[in-house]
Amino acid sequence: MKARLVYLTQISGEMASFYTIATNEKEGTFFEHFLKEHISEFECELLDIIARLKSMGTKHGAAYSFFKVDEGLEIDDRVCAIYDKPNVNLRLYCIRLSKQIVILGNGGYKAKNTRAWQDNIRLSREVHEMMRYSAIIREKIKTNKLFISTNKLTLEV
């Protein structure tokens, strides 16, 4: 199964670009799965996350303050979580490559009595998947198989 990055024009802008991962043309992207899975139960939370992403894309960039950083287990794996508000527990996991480029993954609900993502099978699976893709993407950048454009907003093959 070959994965590819998909540029998200609806939320990207002059300050930050967003991508997501697709592993199969017919099944959609990780971000689409996240939206479809949680729309019926967490519509308001999803709208807040989308508004936050659009704001990053057009006004603020992907500043650290919008993310729960260091969610992955490896040093500098760049896996983070985006949530609608700090006290709400819907998590969207991503790879924050820079203040201008973020790769959105999937996520889930973290119950209030759950201390960490490691204590939730679903969240653990999602974070580990993002860690795996982060390693692949960072290696491709390191070996010049994937480039960040001169304007720092685009990933190029």
Short mmCIF file of N, CA and C in Angstrom, two decimals:
data_model
loop_
_atom_site.label_atom_id
_atom_site.label_comp_id
_atom_site.label_asym_id
_atom_site.label_seq_id
_atom_site.Cartn_x
_atom_site.Cartn_y
_atom_site.Cartn_z
N MET A 1 0.85 -1.17 0.00
CA MET A 1 0.00 0.00 0.00
C MET A 1 0.90 1.24 0.00
N LYS A 2 0.76 2.05 -1.02
CA LYS A 2 1.58 3.24 -1.15
C LYS A 2 0.82 4.46 -0.67
N ALA A 3 1.45 5.23 0.19
CA ALA A 3 0.82 6.43 0.74
C ALA A 3 1.27 7.65 -0.07
N ARG A 4 0.42 8.66 -0.06
CA ARG A 4 0.77 9.92 -0.71
C ARG A 4 0.22 11.07 0.12
N LEU A 5 0.84 12.23 -0.04
CA LEU A 5 0.39 13.44 0.64
C LEU A 5 -0.64 14.15 -0.23
N VAL A 6 -1.69 14.65 0.41
CA VAL A 6 -2.75 15.38 -0.28
C VAL A 6 -2.81 16.79 0.30
N TYR A 7 -2.69 17.78 -0.57
CA TYR A 7 -2.75 19.19 -0.17
C TYR A 7 -4.20 19.57 0.10
N LEU A 8 -4.44 20.26 1.22
CA LEU A 8 -5.79 20.65 1.62
C LEU A 8 -6.01 22.14 1.33
N THR A 9 -6.54 22.42 0.15
CA THR A 9 -6.71 23.82 -0.29
C THR A 9 -7.72 24.57 0.56
N GLN A 10 -8.73 23.88 1.11
CA GLN A 10 -9.81 24.55 1.83
C GLN A 10 -9.33 25.23 3.12
N ILE A 11 -8.26 24.73 3.71
CA ILE A 11 -7.80 25.30 4.98
C ILE A 11 -6.40 25.91 4.90
N SER A 12 -5.71 25.69 3.80
CA SER A 12 -4.37 26.26 3.64
C SER A 12 -4.47 27.71 3.21
N GLY A 13 -3.41 28.45 3.47
CA GLY A 13 -3.40 29.85 3.10
C GLY A 13 -1.99 30.39 2.98
N GLU A 14 -1.88 31.70 3.07
CA GLU A 14 -0.59 32.36 2.92
C GLU A 14 0.34 32.19 4.12
N MET A 15 -0.20 31.76 5.25
CA MET A 15 0.61 31.61 6.46
C MET A 15 0.99 30.16 6.76
N ALA A 16 0.17 29.21 6.34
CA ALA A 16 0.46 27.80 6.59
C ALA A 16 -0.25 26.92 5.57
N SER A 17 0.39 25.82 5.24
CA SER A 17 -0.18 24.83 4.33
C SER A 17 -0.46 23.55 5.10
N PHE A 18 -1.57 22.93 4.75
CA PHE A 18 -1.96 21.68 5.39
C PHE A 18 -2.04 20.56 4.36
N TYR A 19 -1.53 19.42 4.77
CA TYR A 19 -1.58 18.21 3.97
C TYR A 19 -2.21 17.12 4.84
N THR A 20 -2.62 16.05 4.19
CA THR A 20 -3.04 14.86 4.91
C THR A 20 -2.51 13.66 4.13
N ILE A 21 -2.72 12.49 4.65
CA ILE A 21 -2.17 11.27 4.05
C ILE A 21 -3.31 10.43 3.48
N ALA A 22 -3.08 9.94 2.27
CA ALA A 22 -4.02 9.00 1.64
C ALA A 22 -3.25 7.71 1.37
N THR A 23 -3.86 6.59 1.74
CA THR A 23 -3.21 5.31 1.49
C THR A 23 -3.92 4.51 0.42
N ASN A 24 -5.15 4.90 0.10
CA ASN A 24 -5.93 4.18 -0.91
C ASN A 24 -6.91 5.17 -1.52
N GLU A 25 -6.89 5.30 -2.83
CA GLU A 25 -7.72 6.27 -3.54
C GLU A 25 -9.20 6.18 -3.18
N LYS A 26 -9.72 4.98 -3.00
CA LYS A 26 -11.14 4.79 -2.75
C LYS A 26 -11.55 5.05 -1.30
N GLU A 27 -10.62 4.97 -0.39
CA GLU A 27 -10.97 5.06 1.03
C GLU A 27 -10.84 6.46 1.62
N GLY A 28 -10.33 7.40 0.89
CA GLY A 28 -10.20 8.75 1.41
C GLY A 28 -8.92 8.95 2.19
N THR A 29 -8.79 10.13 2.79
CA THR A 29 -7.58 10.50 3.52
C THR A 29 -7.77 10.31 5.01
N PHE A 30 -6.67 10.39 5.74
CA PHE A 30 -6.74 10.28 7.20
C PHE A 30 -7.65 11.37 7.78
N PHE A 31 -7.49 12.61 7.28
CA PHE A 31 -8.28 13.73 7.80
C PHE A 31 -9.76 13.54 7.48
N GLU A 32 -10.07 13.05 6.28
CA GLU A 32 -11.47 12.78 5.93
C GLU A 32 -12.07 11.73 6.87
N HIS A 33 -11.30 10.70 7.19
CA HIS A 33 -11.77 9.67 8.12
C HIS A 33 -12.08 10.29 9.49
N PHE A 34 -11.20 11.16 9.94
CA PHE A 34 -11.39 11.84 11.22
C PHE A 34 -12.70 12.62 11.22
N LEU A 35 -12.92 13.40 10.17
CA LEU A 35 -14.14 14.20 10.09
C LEU A 35 -15.39 13.32 10.03
N LYS A 36 -15.39 12.33 9.15
CA LYS A 36 -16.56 11.46 8.99
C LYS A 36 -16.88 10.69 10.26
N GLU A 37 -15.86 10.22 10.94
CA GLU A 37 -16.08 9.41 12.14
C GLU A 37 -16.67 10.21 13.29
N HIS A 38 -16.34 11.47 13.38
CA HIS A 38 -16.72 12.25 14.57
C HIS A 38 -17.79 13.31 14.32
N ILE A 39 -18.26 13.46 13.09
CA ILE A 39 -19.21 14.54 12.78
C ILE A 39 -20.53 14.41 13.53
N SER A 40 -21.05 13.21 13.70
CA SER A 40 -22.37 13.08 14.33
C SER A 40 -22.32 13.36 15.84
N GLU A 41 -21.24 12.98 16.49
CA GLU A 41 -21.16 13.15 17.93
C GLU A 41 -20.45 14.44 18.36
N PHE A 42 -19.55 14.94 17.52
CA PHE A 42 -18.71 16.08 17.92
C PHE A 42 -18.71 17.19 16.86
N GLU A 43 -19.88 17.51 16.31
CA GLU A 43 -19.95 18.50 15.24
C GLU A 43 -19.38 19.86 15.67
N CYS A 44 -19.76 20.35 16.81
CA CYS A 44 -19.27 21.67 17.27
C CYS A 44 -17.75 21.66 17.47
N GLU A 45 -17.24 20.58 18.05
CA GLU A 45 -15.80 20.46 18.26
C GLU A 45 -15.04 20.43 16.94
N LEU A 46 -15.60 19.69 15.95
CA LEU A 46 -14.96 19.64 14.63
C LEU A 46 -14.97 21.01 13.96
N LEU A 47 -16.07 21.73 14.07
CA LEU A 47 -16.14 23.07 13.50
C LEU A 47 -15.10 23.99 14.15
N ASP A 48 -14.90 23.84 15.46
CA ASP A 48 -13.87 24.63 16.15
C ASP A 48 -12.47 24.27 15.63
N ILE A 49 -12.20 22.98 15.44
CA ILE A 49 -10.89 22.55 14.93
C ILE A 49 -10.68 23.09 13.52
N ILE A 50 -11.69 22.98 12.68
CA ILE A 50 -11.56 23.49 11.30
C ILE A 50 -11.34 25.00 11.29
N ALA A 51 -12.05 25.71 12.14
CA ALA A 51 -11.86 27.17 12.24
C ALA A 51 -10.43 27.49 12.69
N ARG A 52 -9.93 26.72 13.64
CA ARG A 52 -8.56 26.92 14.12
C ARG A 52 -7.56 26.66 12.99
N LEU A 53 -7.77 25.59 12.22
CA LEU A 53 -6.88 25.28 11.10
C LEU A 53 -6.91 26.40 10.05
N LYS A 54 -8.10 26.87 9.70
CA LYS A 54 -8.22 27.96 8.72
C LYS A 54 -7.53 29.22 9.21
N SER A 55 -7.66 29.50 10.50
CA SER A 55 -7.01 30.66 11.09
C SER A 55 -5.48 30.53 11.00
N MET A 56 -4.98 29.33 11.25
CA MET A 56 -3.54 29.10 11.11
C MET A 56 -3.12 29.30 9.66
N GLY A 57 -3.91 28.78 8.73
CA GLY A 57 -3.57 28.87 7.32
C GLY A 57 -3.55 30.29 6.79
N THR A 58 -4.48 31.11 7.25
CA THR A 58 -4.62 32.44 6.67
C THR A 58 -4.07 33.59 7.52
N LYS A 59 -3.97 33.40 8.84
CA LYS A 59 -3.60 34.54 9.69
C LYS A 59 -2.37 34.33 10.57
N HIS A 60 -2.27 33.17 11.22
CA HIS A 60 -1.30 33.02 12.30
C HIS A 60 -0.14 32.08 12.01
N GLY A 61 -0.28 31.21 11.05
CA GLY A 61 0.71 30.16 10.87
C GLY A 61 0.51 29.08 11.93
N ALA A 62 1.26 28.03 11.84
CA ALA A 62 1.12 26.89 12.74
C ALA A 62 2.01 27.05 13.96
N ALA A 63 1.73 28.07 14.76
CA ALA A 63 2.52 28.38 15.95
C ALA A 63 2.37 27.28 17.00
N TYR A 64 3.40 27.11 17.81
CA TYR A 64 3.38 26.10 18.87
C TYR A 64 2.14 26.19 19.76
N SER A 65 1.67 27.39 20.00
CA SER A 65 0.56 27.58 20.94
C SER A 65 -0.74 26.90 20.49
N PHE A 66 -0.84 26.54 19.21
CA PHE A 66 -2.03 25.86 18.72
C PHE A 66 -1.97 24.34 18.89
N PHE A 67 -0.85 23.83 19.36
CA PHE A 67 -0.62 22.39 19.39
C PHE A 67 -0.24 21.90 20.79
N LYS A 68 -0.55 20.66 21.03
CA LYS A 68 0.04 19.94 22.16
C LYS A 68 1.23 19.21 21.54
N VAL A 69 2.41 19.76 21.78
CA VAL A 69 3.62 19.25 21.12
C VAL A 69 4.19 18.05 21.85
N ASP A 70 5.13 17.40 21.21
CA ASP A 70 5.85 16.25 21.77
C ASP A 70 4.92 15.11 22.16
N GLU A 71 3.95 14.82 21.30
CA GLU A 71 3.03 13.72 21.56
C GLU A 71 3.65 12.37 21.21
N GLY A 72 4.60 12.36 20.29
CA GLY A 72 5.25 11.13 19.90
C GLY A 72 6.25 10.67 20.95
N LEU A 73 6.82 9.51 20.75
CA LEU A 73 7.74 8.93 21.71
C LEU A 73 9.20 9.18 21.38
N GLU A 74 9.48 9.59 20.14
CA GLU A 74 10.85 9.83 19.73
C GLU A 74 11.18 11.32 19.82
N ILE A 75 12.43 11.61 20.12
CA ILE A 75 12.87 13.00 20.17
C ILE A 75 12.74 13.61 18.79
N ASP A 76 12.10 14.74 18.71
CA ASP A 76 11.92 15.51 17.48
C ASP A 76 11.20 14.74 16.38
N ASP A 77 10.23 13.89 16.75
CA ASP A 77 9.44 13.21 15.71
C ASP A 77 8.36 14.13 15.16
N ARG A 78 8.14 15.27 15.82
CA ARG A 78 7.23 16.33 15.39
C ARG A 78 5.76 15.95 15.40
N VAL A 79 5.42 14.86 16.10
CA VAL A 79 4.02 14.47 16.23
C VAL A 79 3.38 15.33 17.32
N CYS A 80 2.25 15.93 16.96
CA CYS A 80 1.53 16.85 17.85
C CYS A 80 0.04 16.50 17.84
N ALA A 81 -0.68 17.16 18.72
CA ALA A 81 -2.13 17.05 18.72
C ALA A 81 -2.73 18.45 18.58
N ILE A 82 -3.81 18.52 17.83
CA ILE A 82 -4.60 19.74 17.74
C ILE A 82 -5.93 19.41 18.41
N TYR A 83 -6.41 20.30 19.22
CA TYR A 83 -7.71 20.09 19.83
C TYR A 83 -8.50 21.37 19.72
N ASP A 84 -9.82 21.25 19.82
CA ASP A 84 -10.65 22.42 19.62
C ASP A 84 -10.46 23.45 20.72
N LYS A 85 -10.43 23.01 21.94
CA LYS A 85 -10.18 23.87 23.09
C LYS A 85 -9.41 23.05 24.12
N PRO A 86 -8.58 23.66 24.94
CA PRO A 86 -7.77 22.89 25.88
C PRO A 86 -8.57 21.96 26.82
N ASN A 87 -9.77 22.32 27.18
CA ASN A 87 -10.52 21.49 28.13
C ASN A 87 -11.48 20.51 27.45
N VAL A 88 -11.43 20.41 26.13
CA VAL A 88 -12.25 19.46 25.39
C VAL A 88 -11.34 18.37 24.86
N ASN A 89 -11.84 17.16 24.74
CA ASN A 89 -10.95 16.03 24.55
C ASN A 89 -10.96 15.35 23.19
N LEU A 90 -11.40 16.03 22.15
CA LEU A 90 -11.28 15.48 20.81
C LEU A 90 -9.90 15.85 20.28
N ARG A 91 -9.12 14.85 19.90
CA ARG A 91 -7.75 15.07 19.47
C ARG A 91 -7.58 14.74 18.00
N LEU A 92 -6.88 15.62 17.28
CA LEU A 92 -6.48 15.38 15.90
C LEU A 92 -4.96 15.34 15.91
N TYR A 93 -4.39 14.20 15.55
CA TYR A 93 -2.94 14.06 15.55
C TYR A 93 -2.36 14.50 14.22
N CYS A 94 -1.17 15.06 14.27
CA CYS A 94 -0.56 15.61 13.07
C CYS A 94 0.96 15.60 13.20
N ILE A 95 1.60 15.96 12.11
CA ILE A 95 3.04 16.15 12.07
C ILE A 95 3.26 17.62 11.76
N ARG A 96 3.83 18.35 12.70
CA ARG A 96 4.11 19.78 12.49
C ARG A 96 5.55 19.88 12.01
N LEU A 97 5.72 19.95 10.68
CA LEU A 97 7.06 20.03 10.12
C LEU A 97 7.70 21.38 10.37
N SER A 98 6.88 22.43 10.37
CA SER A 98 7.38 23.79 10.58
C SER A 98 6.20 24.68 10.93
N LYS A 99 6.48 25.96 11.10
CA LYS A 99 5.40 26.91 11.36
C LYS A 99 4.53 27.10 10.12
N GLN A 100 5.01 26.62 8.97
CA GLN A 100 4.26 26.78 7.72
C GLN A 100 3.66 25.49 7.17
N ILE A 101 4.11 24.32 7.62
CA ILE A 101 3.64 23.06 7.03
C ILE A 101 3.24 22.07 8.12
N VAL A 102 1.98 21.59 8.00
CA VAL A 102 1.45 20.59 8.94
C VAL A 102 0.79 19.48 8.13
N ILE A 103 1.03 18.25 8.55
CA ILE A 103 0.41 17.09 7.92
C ILE A 103 -0.60 16.52 8.91
N LEU A 104 -1.87 16.58 8.54
CA LEU A 104 -2.95 16.13 9.42
C LEU A 104 -3.16 14.63 9.30
N GLY A 105 -3.41 14.00 10.44
CA GLY A 105 -3.67 12.58 10.47
C GLY A 105 -5.10 12.30 10.88
N ASN A 106 -5.25 11.36 11.77
CA ASN A 106 -6.54 10.97 12.31
C ASN A 106 -6.47 11.23 13.80
N GLY A 107 -7.46 10.84 14.53
CA GLY A 107 -7.46 11.07 15.96
C GLY A 107 -8.63 10.39 16.62
N GLY A 108 -9.07 10.98 17.71
CA GLY A 108 -10.18 10.39 18.42
C GLY A 108 -10.48 11.13 19.70
N TYR A 109 -11.38 10.54 20.46
CA TYR A 109 -11.82 11.14 21.71
C TYR A 109 -10.96 10.60 22.86
N LYS A 110 -10.46 11.51 23.67
CA LYS A 110 -9.69 11.14 24.85
C LYS A 110 -10.57 11.44 26.06
N ALA A 111 -11.07 10.39 26.69
CA ALA A 111 -11.96 10.55 27.84
C ALA A 111 -11.25 11.30 28.96
N LYS A 112 -12.01 12.02 29.74
CA LYS A 112 -11.44 12.82 30.83
C LYS A 112 -10.67 11.97 31.84
N ASN A 113 -11.08 10.73 32.03
CA ASN A 113 -10.39 9.87 32.99
C ASN A 113 -9.18 9.16 32.39
N THR A 114 -8.88 9.43 31.10
CA THR A 114 -7.71 8.86 30.46
C THR A 114 -6.54 9.81 30.66
N ARG A 115 -5.49 9.32 31.30
CA ARG A 115 -4.34 10.16 31.62
C ARG A 115 -3.55 10.56 30.38
N ALA A 116 -3.28 9.59 29.50
CA ALA A 116 -2.44 9.84 28.33
C ALA A 116 -2.95 9.01 27.15
N TRP A 117 -2.52 9.38 25.95
CA TRP A 117 -2.96 8.64 24.77
C TRP A 117 -2.55 7.17 24.84
N GLN A 118 -1.45 6.89 25.53
CA GLN A 118 -0.98 5.51 25.65
C GLN A 118 -1.98 4.61 26.38
N ASP A 119 -2.88 5.21 27.14
CA ASP A 119 -3.88 4.45 27.90
C ASP A 119 -5.14 4.15 27.08
N ASN A 120 -5.18 4.60 25.83
CA ASN A 120 -6.34 4.41 24.97
C ASN A 120 -5.88 3.70 23.70
N ILE A 121 -6.43 2.53 23.43
CA ILE A 121 -6.00 1.72 22.28
C ILE A 121 -6.12 2.49 20.98
N ARG A 122 -7.23 3.16 20.77
CA ARG A 122 -7.46 3.91 19.52
C ARG A 122 -6.46 5.05 19.37
N LEU A 123 -6.30 5.87 20.40
CA LEU A 123 -5.38 7.00 20.32
C LEU A 123 -3.95 6.51 20.15
N SER A 124 -3.61 5.44 20.83
CA SER A 124 -2.27 4.86 20.72
C SER A 124 -1.99 4.45 19.28
N ARG A 125 -2.95 3.80 18.64
CA ARG A 125 -2.79 3.39 17.24
C ARG A 125 -2.57 4.61 16.35
N GLU A 126 -3.35 5.67 16.56
CA GLU A 126 -3.24 6.87 15.71
C GLU A 126 -1.89 7.57 15.90
N VAL A 127 -1.42 7.68 17.13
CA VAL A 127 -0.14 8.34 17.38
C VAL A 127 0.99 7.51 16.79
N HIS A 128 0.96 6.21 16.97
CA HIS A 128 2.01 5.36 16.40
C HIS A 128 2.03 5.44 14.88
N GLU A 129 0.86 5.53 14.26
CA GLU A 129 0.80 5.67 12.81
C GLU A 129 1.44 6.99 12.38
N MET A 130 1.15 8.06 13.09
CA MET A 130 1.74 9.36 12.74
C MET A 130 3.25 9.35 12.98
N MET A 131 3.71 8.66 14.01
CA MET A 131 5.15 8.54 14.25
C MET A 131 5.82 7.81 13.08
N ARG A 132 5.17 6.76 12.58
CA ARG A 132 5.73 6.00 11.46
C ARG A 132 5.82 6.88 10.21
N TYR A 133 4.75 7.62 9.90
CA TYR A 133 4.78 8.49 8.73
C TYR A 133 5.75 9.66 8.92
N SER A 134 5.86 10.15 10.11
CA SER A 134 6.81 11.23 10.38
C SER A 134 8.23 10.78 10.08
N ALA A 135 8.58 9.58 10.49
CA ALA A 135 9.93 9.05 10.23
C ALA A 135 10.18 8.94 8.72
N ILE A 136 9.18 8.47 7.99
CA ILE A 136 9.32 8.33 6.53
C ILE A 136 9.49 9.70 5.89
N ILE A 137 8.65 10.65 6.26
CA ILE A 137 8.69 11.99 5.66
C ILE A 137 10.00 12.70 6.00
N ARG A 138 10.43 12.62 7.25
CA ARG A 138 11.68 13.28 7.65
C ARG A 138 12.88 12.66 6.94
N GLU A 139 12.85 11.35 6.72
CA GLU A 139 13.94 10.68 5.99
C GLU A 139 13.94 11.12 4.52
N LYS A 140 12.76 11.27 3.92
CA LYS A 140 12.69 11.73 2.52
C LYS A 140 13.20 13.16 2.39
N ILE A 141 12.93 13.99 3.37
CA ILE A 141 13.46 15.36 3.34
C ILE A 141 14.98 15.33 3.51
N LYS A 142 15.45 14.52 4.43
CA LYS A 142 16.89 14.42 4.70
C LYS A 142 17.66 13.90 3.48
N THR A 143 17.08 12.99 2.73
CA THR A 143 17.75 12.40 1.57
C THR A 143 17.36 13.08 0.25
N ASN A 144 16.74 14.24 0.35
CA ASN A 144 16.37 15.05 -0.81
C ASN A 144 15.41 14.35 -1.78
N LYS A 145 14.54 13.52 -1.26
CA LYS A 145 13.48 12.92 -2.07
C LYS A 145 12.18 13.69 -1.92
N LEU A 146 12.15 14.59 -0.94
CA LEU A 146 11.03 15.48 -0.69
C LEU A 146 11.63 16.81 -0.25
N PHE A 147 11.13 17.89 -0.82
CA PHE A 147 11.69 19.21 -0.55
C PHE A 147 10.64 20.15 0.00
N ILE A 148 11.08 21.08 0.82
CA ILE A 148 10.24 22.19 1.23
C ILE A 148 10.57 23.35 0.29
N SER A 149 9.55 23.94 -0.32
CA SER A 149 9.76 24.99 -1.32
C SER A 149 10.46 26.21 -0.71
N THR A 150 10.95 27.07 -1.58
CA THR A 150 11.66 28.26 -1.11
C THR A 150 10.76 29.20 -0.31
N ASN A 151 9.44 29.21 -0.61
CA ASN A 151 8.54 30.05 0.18
C ASN A 151 8.10 29.35 1.47
N LYS A 152 8.60 28.12 1.69
CA LYS A 152 8.41 27.32 2.90
C LYS A 152 6.96 26.86 3.12
N LEU A 153 6.12 26.96 2.09
CA LEU A 153 4.72 26.61 2.21
C LEU A 153 4.31 25.33 1.48
N THR A 154 5.23 24.77 0.70
CA THR A 154 4.86 23.64 -0.15
C THR A 154 5.85 22.50 -0.03
N LEU A 155 5.34 21.28 -0.02
CA LEU A 155 6.18 20.10 -0.11
C LEU A 155 6.24 19.69 -1.57
N GLU A 156 7.46 19.47 -2.07
CA GLU A 156 7.64 19.12 -3.47
C GLU A 156 8.45 17.85 -3.58
N VAL A 157 8.06 17.02 -4.56
CA VAL A 157 8.77 15.76 -4.80
C VAL A 157 9.90 16.02 -5.77
#
